[in-house]
């Protein structure tokens, strides 16, 4: 009888102890939540956008320096290396240094106009070095697809010429038909096809800094503002918008420009075919013996667009902002005395701008079994604006509700979501590699209708960021992931 009373007492006491410790945990969680500060996050972005990292071009020594700085933060906060004792997961990543801004000069009937950097042109990230002056040929999307009965090159001779090329494919609707066009959507395909047809160089009618291209010996190119292309059309007595409409209708309106219209491109680059880059991987082990084998991945790309001549692309919004938020959330998790039940892997991804190399490396050689990976959240461009968009919430409702709960209770920003839709086109974000690997994946970005977004442009500096939303994004990440990591009903 005595022993039974003792047992009841013990159970009661134990129960209230659990209650007390649960409350203490929640208090600690909120205290840590409130310690996430915009000031510190802005400091991370400023570090990553600073001159010493030269715009974090994946493959470059400066990118590797930035990756080591991030790893040093993980180490300082007690976040464990996640790759067999190392914070790094390496992969091959060829790249080119753009040593000079070079020049692009357009000549019409003897009148030369030098294009302005960065308003009218940007150097090609993977152009070969040299000077090329030649006549022009418009080749639309630059696609040769016999099985689709489509050839932009069928009526033109581009040998020794500078082609004018458009991005993308004429077919744009996201349905199974698009999958047939996808192999032709890659910049690398288009470049190789141009060289195969004998083109000497190119102006790309898409003015962004873009390392997601390929170095081909002797091939010189630059990115040019579409307005300049339009002027070249006008000078030839052609209508650019009519031609673009023809492209949409699957016609191939390629043509050769009059001989008195030429372009001269000068480029100076250094090609590094054998370079490598890395993902930075840090880990917080789960505290529950049964659930710690399950992993939640929090990721975002660390690389940027690099430097051209002495002009740096700080790549602050895209995507120092995402990395800074991940660092802030990681630091917060590291401060918790009682860690979440499931394990959390933080991955700062390399080679995104070069063609999603780092996320492919991870999903090809995952550090934790895919079937034990509960979810992934990818942060890309979370640095300015007023609200959040979190893709995938209508598909993964049991996971998403934790983000919704955190937002409704503590953050109070507009939060929108959607369903995961199958992408038949070219994958354009690290999230797609994780989703394709069978991992439920969310993509977080901030919605913005007020602040300027300088996409792949040297003006993507820290001064276009709003630190308050970065703080809220890190807080949303911290509370949402806490909720999921501790949810025993999943
Ligand atoms: Zn990005």
mmCIF file of C-alpha atoms in Angstrom, residues 144-384:
data_model
loop_
_atom_site.group_PDB
_atom_site.id
_atom_site.type_symbol
_atom_site.label_atom_id
_atom_site.label_comp_id
_atom_site.label_asym_id
_atom_site.label_seq_id
_atom_site.Cartn_x
_atom_site.Cartn_y
_atom_site.Cartn_z
ATOM 1 C CA UNK A 144 18.055 23.227 -83.716
ATOM 2 C CA UNK A 145 15.566 20.495 -82.783
ATOM 3 C CA UNK A 146 14.935 18.120 -85.698
ATOM 4 C CA UNK A 147 12.481 15.969 -83.710
ATOM 5 C CA UNK A 148 10.395 19.078 -83.075
ATOM 6 C CA UNK A 149 10.676 20.221 -86.702
ATOM 7 C CA UNK A 150 12.304 23.431 -85.531
ATOM 8 C CA UNK A 151 15.563 25.095 -86.623
ATOM 9 C CA UNK A 152 16.436 28.750 -85.987
ATOM 10 C CA UNK A 153 19.512 28.333 -88.212
ATOM 11 C CA UNK A 154 17.795 26.875 -91.291
ATOM 12 C CA UNK A 155 17.700 30.060 -93.394
ATOM 13 C CA UNK A 156 20.846 31.829 -92.266
ATOM 14 C CA UNK A 157 24.614 31.473 -92.553
ATOM 15 C CA UNK A 158 26.282 32.521 -89.310
ATOM 16 C CA UNK A 159 29.866 31.558 -90.174
ATOM 17 C CA UNK A 160 32.219 34.208 -88.760
ATOM 18 C CA UNK A 161 29.266 36.355 -87.684
ATOM 19 C CA UNK A 162 28.023 37.733 -84.389
ATOM 20 C CA UNK A 163 24.632 36.244 -83.635
ATOM 21 C CA UNK A 164 21.875 37.987 -81.688
ATOM 22 C CA UNK A 165 20.291 35.391 -79.409
ATOM 23 C CA UNK A 166 17.204 35.222 -77.195
ATOM 24 C CA UNK A 167 16.925 33.224 -73.959
ATOM 25 C CA UNK A 168 14.383 30.443 -73.424
ATOM 26 C CA UNK A 169 12.309 28.438 -75.871
ATOM 27 C CA UNK A 170 9.407 29.445 -78.111
ATOM 28 C CA UNK A 171 7.165 27.029 -76.215
ATOM 29 C CA UNK A 172 6.543 28.352 -72.696
ATOM 30 C CA UNK A 173 3.398 26.677 -71.339
ATOM 31 C CA UNK A 174 4.236 24.484 -68.326
ATOM 32 C CA UNK A 175 2.865 21.157 -69.530
ATOM 33 C CA UNK A 176 4.372 17.833 -70.731
ATOM 34 C CA UNK A 177 5.022 19.342 -74.179
ATOM 35 C CA UNK A 178 7.460 21.799 -72.583
ATOM 36 C CA UNK A 179 9.616 18.870 -71.423
ATOM 37 C CA UNK A 180 10.491 18.191 -75.085
ATOM 38 C CA UNK A 181 11.863 21.730 -75.364
ATOM 39 C CA UNK A 182 13.693 21.779 -72.043
ATOM 40 C CA UNK A 183 17.035 20.382 -73.298
ATOM 41 C CA UNK A 184 17.138 23.405 -75.641
ATOM 42 C CA UNK A 185 16.447 25.930 -72.872
ATOM 43 C CA UNK A 186 19.938 25.737 -71.375
ATOM 44 C CA UNK A 187 22.345 28.576 -72.128
ATOM 45 C CA UNK A 188 25.121 26.017 -72.568
ATOM 46 C CA UNK A 189 23.195 24.211 -75.281
ATOM 47 C CA UNK A 190 22.570 27.469 -77.137
ATOM 48 C CA UNK A 191 26.242 28.474 -76.987
ATOM 49 C CA UNK A 192 27.403 25.093 -78.263
ATOM 50 C CA UNK A 193 24.820 25.117 -81.030
ATOM 51 C CA UNK A 194 25.978 28.591 -82.101
ATOM 52 C CA UNK A 195 29.611 27.475 -82.276
ATOM 53 C CA UNK A 196 28.601 24.289 -84.113
ATOM 54 C CA UNK A 197 27.035 26.483 -86.792
ATOM 55 C CA UNK A 198 30.235 28.529 -87.051
ATOM 56 C CA UNK A 199 29.235 31.709 -85.173
ATOM 57 C CA UNK A 200 32.275 33.711 -84.004
ATOM 58 C CA UNK A 201 30.534 35.604 -81.252
ATOM 59 C CA UNK A 202 27.267 36.673 -79.794
ATOM 60 C CA UNK A 203 25.244 39.378 -78.196
ATOM 61 C CA UNK A 204 22.732 37.905 -75.779
ATOM 62 C CA UNK A 205 19.510 39.940 -75.689
ATOM 63 C CA UNK A 206 19.297 39.534 -71.914
ATOM 64 C CA UNK A 207 21.282 41.948 -69.809
ATOM 65 C CA UNK A 208 22.142 40.101 -66.615
ATOM 66 C CA UNK A 209 25.448 38.877 -65.203
ATOM 67 C CA UNK A 210 25.190 35.159 -65.755
ATOM 68 C CA UNK A 211 27.823 32.566 -64.834
ATOM 69 C CA UNK A 212 25.368 29.833 -65.930
ATOM 70 C CA UNK A 213 26.945 29.639 -69.402
ATOM 71 C CA UNK A 214 29.959 27.894 -70.866
ATOM 72 C CA UNK A 215 33.475 28.811 -71.964
ATOM 73 C CA UNK A 216 34.064 27.785 -75.577
ATOM 74 C CA UNK A 217 37.462 28.393 -77.175
ATOM 75 C CA UNK A 218 37.437 31.500 -79.344
ATOM 76 C CA UNK A 219 33.787 32.348 -78.650
ATOM 77 C CA UNK A 220 33.408 35.986 -77.590
ATOM 78 C CA UNK A 221 30.152 37.390 -76.307
ATOM 79 C CA UNK A 222 28.421 40.025 -74.181
ATOM 80 C CA UNK A 223 24.967 40.597 -72.718
ATOM 81 C CA UNK A 224 23.110 43.550 -74.216
ATOM 82 C CA UNK A 225 20.055 45.482 -73.096
ATOM 83 C CA UNK A 226 17.037 44.549 -75.297
ATOM 84 C CA UNK A 227 16.466 48.267 -76.030
ATOM 85 C CA UNK A 228 19.807 48.322 -77.891
ATOM 86 C CA UNK A 229 18.757 45.236 -79.853
ATOM 87 C CA UNK A 230 15.547 47.054 -80.707
ATOM 88 C CA UNK A 231 17.574 50.006 -82.052
ATOM 89 C CA UNK A 232 19.674 47.645 -84.187
ATOM 90 C CA UNK A 233 16.393 46.300 -85.625
ATOM 91 C CA UNK A 234 15.073 49.806 -86.307
ATOM 92 C CA UNK A 235 18.309 50.731 -88.111
ATOM 93 C CA UNK A 236 17.759 47.683 -90.326
ATOM 94 C CA UNK A 237 14.164 48.719 -91.031
ATOM 95 C CA UNK A 238 12.828 45.823 -88.939
ATOM 96 C CA UNK A 239 10.329 45.661 -86.098
ATOM 97 C CA UNK A 240 11.670 43.820 -83.057
ATOM 98 C CA UNK A 241 8.300 43.241 -81.405
ATOM 99 C CA UNK A 242 6.854 41.749 -84.611
ATOM 100 C CA UNK A 243 9.788 39.353 -84.805
ATOM 101 C CA UNK A 244 9.316 38.393 -81.172
ATOM 102 C CA UNK A 245 5.650 37.676 -81.842
ATOM 103 C CA UNK A 246 6.702 35.404 -84.711
ATOM 104 C CA UNK A 247 8.969 33.537 -82.294
ATOM 105 C CA UNK A 248 6.032 32.907 -79.979
ATOM 106 C CA UNK A 249 4.110 31.455 -82.920
ATOM 107 C CA UNK A 250 6.923 28.940 -83.485
ATOM 108 C CA UNK A 251 8.041 30.621 -86.668
ATOM 109 C CA UNK A 252 11.776 31.022 -87.125
ATOM 110 C CA UNK A 253 12.202 34.647 -88.192
ATOM 111 C CA UNK A 254 16.021 34.487 -88.386
ATOM 112 C CA UNK A 255 17.708 36.906 -90.801
ATOM 113 C CA UNK A 256 21.035 38.513 -91.697
ATOM 114 C CA UNK A 257 21.478 42.253 -91.039
ATOM 115 C CA UNK A 258 22.784 44.619 -93.736
ATOM 116 C CA UNK A 259 26.595 44.605 -94.026
ATOM 117 C CA UNK A 260 26.808 48.246 -92.879
ATOM 118 C CA UNK A 261 25.662 47.228 -89.389
ATOM 119 C CA UNK A 262 28.435 45.658 -87.288
ATOM 120 C CA UNK A 263 29.322 45.060 -83.671
ATOM 121 C CA UNK A 264 32.753 44.977 -82.085
ATOM 122 C CA UNK A 265 33.167 43.066 -78.812
ATOM 123 C CA UNK A 266 36.326 43.180 -76.711
ATOM 124 C CA UNK A 267 36.674 40.813 -73.765
ATOM 125 C CA UNK A 268 39.425 39.860 -71.363
ATOM 126 C CA UNK A 269 38.883 36.801 -69.176
ATOM 127 C CA UNK A 270 40.802 33.931 -67.598
ATOM 128 C CA UNK A 271 39.306 30.477 -67.769
ATOM 129 C CA UNK A 272 39.767 28.036 -64.852
ATOM 130 C CA UNK A 273 38.676 24.614 -66.164
ATOM 131 C CA UNK A 274 39.761 22.598 -63.111
ATOM 132 C CA UNK A 275 38.348 24.699 -60.288
ATOM 133 C CA UNK A 276 36.215 23.289 -57.519
ATOM 134 C CA UNK A 277 33.699 24.751 -55.103
ATOM 135 C CA UNK A 278 31.801 23.496 -52.074
ATOM 136 C CA UNK A 279 28.645 23.468 -50.021
ATOM 137 C CA UNK A 280 29.045 24.426 -46.358
ATOM 138 C CA UNK A 281 27.302 21.875 -44.147
ATOM 139 C CA UNK A 282 26.614 22.218 -40.417
ATOM 140 C CA UNK A 283 24.464 20.091 -38.189
ATOM 141 C CA UNK A 284 22.462 20.271 -34.984
ATOM 142 C CA UNK A 285 21.737 16.790 -33.737
ATOM 143 C CA UNK A 286 18.211 16.062 -32.572
ATOM 144 C CA UNK A 287 17.558 15.464 -28.881
ATOM 145 C CA UNK A 288 15.012 12.665 -29.183
ATOM 146 C CA UNK A 289 16.545 9.175 -29.427
ATOM 147 C CA UNK A 290 13.749 8.021 -31.762
ATOM 148 C CA UNK A 291 13.426 11.109 -33.930
ATOM 149 C CA UNK A 292 17.002 12.349 -34.251
ATOM 150 C CA UNK A 293 17.627 10.099 -37.275
ATOM 151 C CA UNK A 294 15.163 12.273 -39.145
ATOM 152 C CA UNK A 295 16.640 15.360 -40.743
ATOM 153 C CA UNK A 296 15.285 18.757 -41.691
ATOM 154 C CA UNK A 297 17.351 20.662 -44.252
ATOM 155 C CA UNK A 298 17.626 24.451 -44.195
ATOM 156 C CA UNK A 299 19.478 25.800 -47.228
ATOM 157 C CA UNK A 300 20.205 28.718 -49.500
ATOM 158 C CA UNK A 301 22.895 29.542 -52.041
ATOM 159 C CA UNK A 302 26.044 31.266 -50.926
ATOM 160 C CA UNK A 303 27.481 32.079 -54.335
ATOM 161 C CA UNK A 304 26.942 35.260 -56.333
ATOM 162 C CA UNK A 305 27.863 36.754 -59.689
ATOM 163 C CA UNK A 306 31.458 37.640 -58.867
ATOM 164 C CA UNK A 307 33.408 40.608 -60.145
ATOM 165 C CA UNK A 308 33.940 42.076 -63.605
ATOM 166 C CA UNK A 309 37.077 44.166 -63.986
ATOM 167 C CA UNK A 310 37.059 46.259 -60.832
ATOM 168 C CA UNK A 311 33.268 46.259 -60.558
ATOM 169 C CA UNK A 312 31.933 43.900 -57.938
ATOM 170 C CA UNK A 313 28.494 42.273 -57.942
ATOM 171 C CA UNK A 314 27.850 42.173 -54.169
ATOM 172 C CA UNK A 315 24.892 39.799 -54.703
ATOM 173 C CA UNK A 316 23.402 41.112 -51.463
ATOM 174 C CA UNK A 317 19.716 40.368 -52.018
ATOM 175 C CA UNK A 318 20.600 37.374 -54.222
ATOM 176 C CA UNK A 319 21.533 35.700 -51.949
ATOM 177 C CA UNK A 320 23.634 37.026 -49.055
ATOM 178 C CA UNK A 321 20.226 37.786 -47.525
ATOM 179 C CA UNK A 322 19.222 34.109 -47.516
ATOM 180 C CA UNK A 323 22.538 32.965 -46.066
ATOM 181 C CA UNK A 324 22.387 35.660 -43.359
ATOM 182 C CA UNK A 325 18.929 34.462 -42.292
ATOM 183 C CA UNK A 326 20.105 30.849 -42.191
ATOM 184 C CA UNK A 327 23.110 31.865 -40.081
ATOM 185 C CA UNK A 328 20.869 33.770 -37.671
ATOM 186 C CA UNK A 329 18.466 30.835 -37.305
ATOM 187 C CA UNK A 330 21.367 28.378 -36.945
ATOM 188 C CA UNK A 331 22.896 30.500 -34.187
ATOM 189 C CA UNK A 332 19.529 30.614 -32.408
ATOM 190 C CA UNK A 333 19.166 26.814 -32.549
ATOM 191 C CA UNK A 334 22.709 26.424 -31.275
ATOM 192 C CA UNK A 335 21.830 28.540 -28.224
ATOM 193 C CA UNK A 336 18.961 26.292 -27.116
ATOM 194 C CA UNK A 337 19.842 24.122 -24.142
ATOM 195 C CA UNK A 338 17.312 21.501 -25.198
ATOM 196 C CA UNK A 339 17.708 20.911 -28.905
ATOM 197 C CA UNK A 340 14.768 20.116 -31.178
ATOM 198 C CA UNK A 341 13.774 16.459 -31.378
ATOM 199 C CA UNK A 342 14.703 15.985 -35.030
ATOM 200 C CA UNK A 343 18.127 16.867 -36.444
ATOM 201 C CA UNK A 344 18.672 19.984 -38.537
ATOM 202 C CA UNK A 345 21.154 20.245 -41.395
ATOM 203 C CA UNK A 346 22.180 23.724 -42.528
ATOM 204 C CA UNK A 347 23.513 23.814 -46.071
ATOM 205 C CA UNK A 348 24.983 26.917 -47.699
ATOM 206 C CA UNK A 349 24.942 25.936 -51.321
ATOM 207 C CA UNK A 350 27.625 26.626 -53.930
ATOM 208 C CA UNK A 351 27.433 26.781 -57.724
ATOM 209 C CA UNK A 352 23.776 27.834 -57.854
ATOM 210 C CA UNK A 353 24.433 30.663 -60.288
ATOM 211 C CA UNK A 354 26.560 28.337 -62.441
ATOM 212 C CA UNK A 355 23.675 25.899 -62.915
ATOM 213 C CA UNK A 356 22.559 24.475 -59.539
ATOM 214 C CA UNK A 357 25.804 22.490 -59.088
ATOM 215 C CA UNK A 358 25.839 22.412 -55.279
ATOM 216 C CA UNK A 359 22.261 21.253 -54.762
ATOM 217 C CA UNK A 360 22.790 18.584 -57.441
ATOM 218 C CA UNK A 361 25.918 17.456 -55.616
ATOM 219 C CA UNK A 362 23.928 17.150 -52.395
ATOM 220 C CA UNK A 363 20.986 15.267 -53.888
ATOM 221 C CA UNK A 364 23.340 12.969 -55.851
ATOM 222 C CA UNK A 365 25.379 12.264 -52.719
ATOM 223 C CA UNK A 366 23.139 13.092 -49.766
ATOM 224 C CA UNK A 367 24.817 13.208 -46.368
ATOM 225 C CA UNK A 368 21.668 11.737 -44.772
ATOM 226 C CA UNK A 369 19.280 9.196 -46.284
ATOM 227 C CA UNK A 370 16.635 10.846 -48.439
ATOM 228 C CA UNK A 371 13.911 8.630 -46.922
ATOM 229 C CA UNK A 372 14.854 10.021 -43.468
ATOM 230 C CA UNK A 373 14.808 13.608 -44.727
ATOM 231 C CA UNK A 374 11.552 15.159 -43.557
ATOM 232 C CA UNK A 375 11.699 18.332 -45.591
ATOM 233 C CA UNK A 376 13.894 21.044 -47.080
ATOM 234 C CA UNK A 377 13.409 24.793 -47.034
ATOM 235 C CA UNK A 378 15.337 26.915 -49.530
ATOM 236 C CA UNK A 379 15.830 30.649 -48.933
ATOM 237 C CA UNK A 380 16.555 32.746 -51.992
ATOM 238 C CA UNK A 381 16.185 36.538 -52.084
ATOM 239 C CA UNK A 382 14.666 37.195 -48.680
ATOM 240 C CA UNK A 383 16.189 40.610 -48.134
ATOM 241 C CA UNK A 384 13.635 43.301 -48.873
#
